[in-house]
Amino acid sequence: MPTVAVICGSRSDLPTLKGCFDALDGYDIAWEASVISAHRQADALHAYVAEAEASGVQLFIGAAGLAAHLPGVLASLTARPVIGIPLDGGSLGGADALYAVVQMPPGVPVATVAIGSAGAKNAAHLAARILALSDPALADRVAAFREEQAGKAELRIDPSA
Ligand code: RP5
C-alpha cells in the first residue's frame, strides 16, 4: 500500500522525477506514480485522488510544467498534504510553472519546491520529514541522511599541509 502518491501531468515529466523516486526509495517510503493531466484528464484525476485516499495514501506530490495546475487541483481535492514540483519544460524555463504552483489562494496550500530536478529530489525529502513526524523509524532515516549529507559536504583545508 503506497504512503505517497506522485502524480505528473505528462509522460514527458517522468525523467525529471527520477530523483524523487530514488530519494523516496532511499527512505524506504512506499510510493506509486501516475501520469494524470489536470487539464486533459480532469475526471480521472478526481477519481484517482478519492481512490488513493481510500487506499491509505497520506501525502501527494504533484509535478507539472507550463500552466501547472495539477498540484493546486490536488490540493483542492484532498485535505492531505500536497507538495508541488514546478517543472521546466516550457519556453519560460519553469518560471511559468513556479508561479502557477506557488501562488495558491489562502486555504488551499501547496508546499512548493524548487523548479525541476532539484525540486523533485526535495519533494521526496520534504515528504520524508512530514511523514517522520508520526513514524520514529523514518525519523531515524531522515537523521541518518542528514548526517551523511553533512559528512559529504565537509571540507577542511590545512594550510600547513
Ligand atoms: C504539462 O504540460 C505537463 O506536466 C508537462 O510538463 C507539459 C507538457 O506536456 P506534454 O505536451 O509533453 O504532454 O501539463
mmCIF file of N, CA, C and O and ligand atoms in Angstrom, residues 8-10 12-13 37 39-40 63-66 87, ligand 1:
data_model
loop_
_atom_site.group_PDB
_atom_site.id
_atom_site.type_symbol
_atom_site.label_atom_id
_atom_site.label_comp_id
_atom_site.label_asym_id
_atom_site.label_seq_id
_atom_site.Cartn_x
_atom_site.Cartn_y
_atom_site.Cartn_z
ATOM 1 N N CYS A 8 2.072 13.182 -12.115
ATOM 2 C CA CYS A 8 2.593 14.214 -13.001
ATOM 3 C C CYS A 8 1.670 14.354 -14.202
ATOM 4 O O CYS A 8 0.840 13.484 -14.475
ATOM 5 N N GLY A 9 1.842 15.471 -14.904
ATOM 6 C CA GLY A 9 0.889 15.826 -15.937
ATOM 7 C C GLY A 9 1.139 15.189 -17.285
ATOM 8 O O GLY A 9 0.259 15.197 -18.146
ATOM 9 N N SER A 10 2.333 14.628 -17.480
ATOM 10 C CA SER A 10 2.668 14.080 -18.792
ATOM 11 C C SER A 10 3.767 13.040 -18.643
ATOM 12 O O SER A 10 4.595 13.123 -17.722
ATOM 13 N N SER A 12 6.200 13.004 -20.431
ATOM 14 C CA SER A 12 7.443 13.753 -20.658
ATOM 15 C C SER A 12 8.032 14.271 -19.342
ATOM 16 O O SER A 12 9.193 14.675 -19.302
ATOM 17 N N ASP A 13 7.242 14.258 -18.268
ATOM 18 C CA ASP A 13 7.734 14.725 -16.961
ATOM 19 C C ASP A 13 8.519 13.646 -16.216
ATOM 20 O O ASP A 13 9.259 13.955 -15.266
ATOM 21 N N SER A 37 -3.183 14.065 -16.286
ATOM 22 C CA SER A 37 -3.152 15.504 -16.548
ATOM 23 C C SER A 37 -4.388 16.191 -15.977
ATOM 24 O O SER A 37 -5.519 15.751 -16.209
ATOM 25 N N HIS A 39 -5.451 18.981 -16.900
ATOM 26 C CA HIS A 39 -6.158 19.640 -18.000
ATOM 27 C C HIS A 39 -6.804 18.650 -18.961
ATOM 28 O O HIS A 39 -7.882 18.891 -19.483
ATOM 29 N N ARG A 40 -6.104 17.542 -19.197
ATOM 30 C CA ARG A 40 -6.577 16.611 -20.218
ATOM 31 C C ARG A 40 -7.421 15.470 -19.650
ATOM 32 O O ARG A 40 -8.120 14.789 -20.383
ATOM 33 N N ALA A 63 3.471 17.098 -9.910
ATOM 34 C CA ALA A 63 4.522 17.715 -10.720
ATOM 35 C C ALA A 63 3.970 18.045 -12.094
ATOM 36 O O ALA A 63 3.339 17.190 -12.729
ATOM 37 N N ALA A 64 4.207 19.266 -12.538
ATOM 38 C CA ALA A 64 3.737 19.645 -13.874
ATOM 39 C C ALA A 64 4.518 20.851 -14.368
ATOM 40 O O ALA A 64 5.121 21.592 -13.585
ATOM 41 N N GLY A 65 4.492 21.013 -15.688
ATOM 42 C CA GLY A 65 5.137 22.166 -16.297
ATOM 43 C C GLY A 65 4.113 23.071 -16.956
ATOM 44 O O GLY A 65 2.901 22.819 -16.893
ATOM 45 N N LEU A 66 4.590 24.144 -17.552
ATOM 46 C CA LEU A 66 3.736 25.139 -18.225
ATOM 47 C C LEU A 66 2.707 25.723 -17.244
ATOM 48 O O LEU A 66 3.077 26.121 -16.155
ATOM 49 N N LEU A 87 7.828 22.157 -13.039
ATOM 50 C CA LEU A 87 8.788 21.580 -13.994
ATOM 51 C C LEU A 87 9.156 22.588 -15.073
ATOM 52 O O LEU A 87 8.413 23.532 -15.356
HETATM 53 C C1 RP5 B 1 2.117 19.866 -18.523
HETATM 54 O O1 RP5 B 1 2.465 20.238 -19.812
HETATM 55 C C2 RP5 B 1 2.874 18.615 -18.269
HETATM 56 O O2 RP5 B 1 3.079 18.440 -16.884
HETATM 57 C C3 RP5 B 1 4.164 18.812 -18.995
HETATM 58 O O3 RP5 B 1 5.183 19.328 -18.155
HETATM 59 C C4 RP5 B 1 3.796 19.851 -20.044
HETATM 60 C C5 RP5 B 1 3.927 19.347 -21.454
HETATM 61 O O4 RP5 B 1 3.180 18.153 -21.591
HETATM 62 P P1 RP5 B 1 3.289 17.276 -22.923
HETATM 63 O O5 RP5 B 1 2.815 18.150 -24.057
HETATM 64 O O6 RP5 B 1 4.726 16.841 -23.041
HETATM 65 O O7 RP5 B 1 2.363 16.098 -22.691
HETATM 66 O O8 RP5 B 1 0.765 19.674 -18.394
#
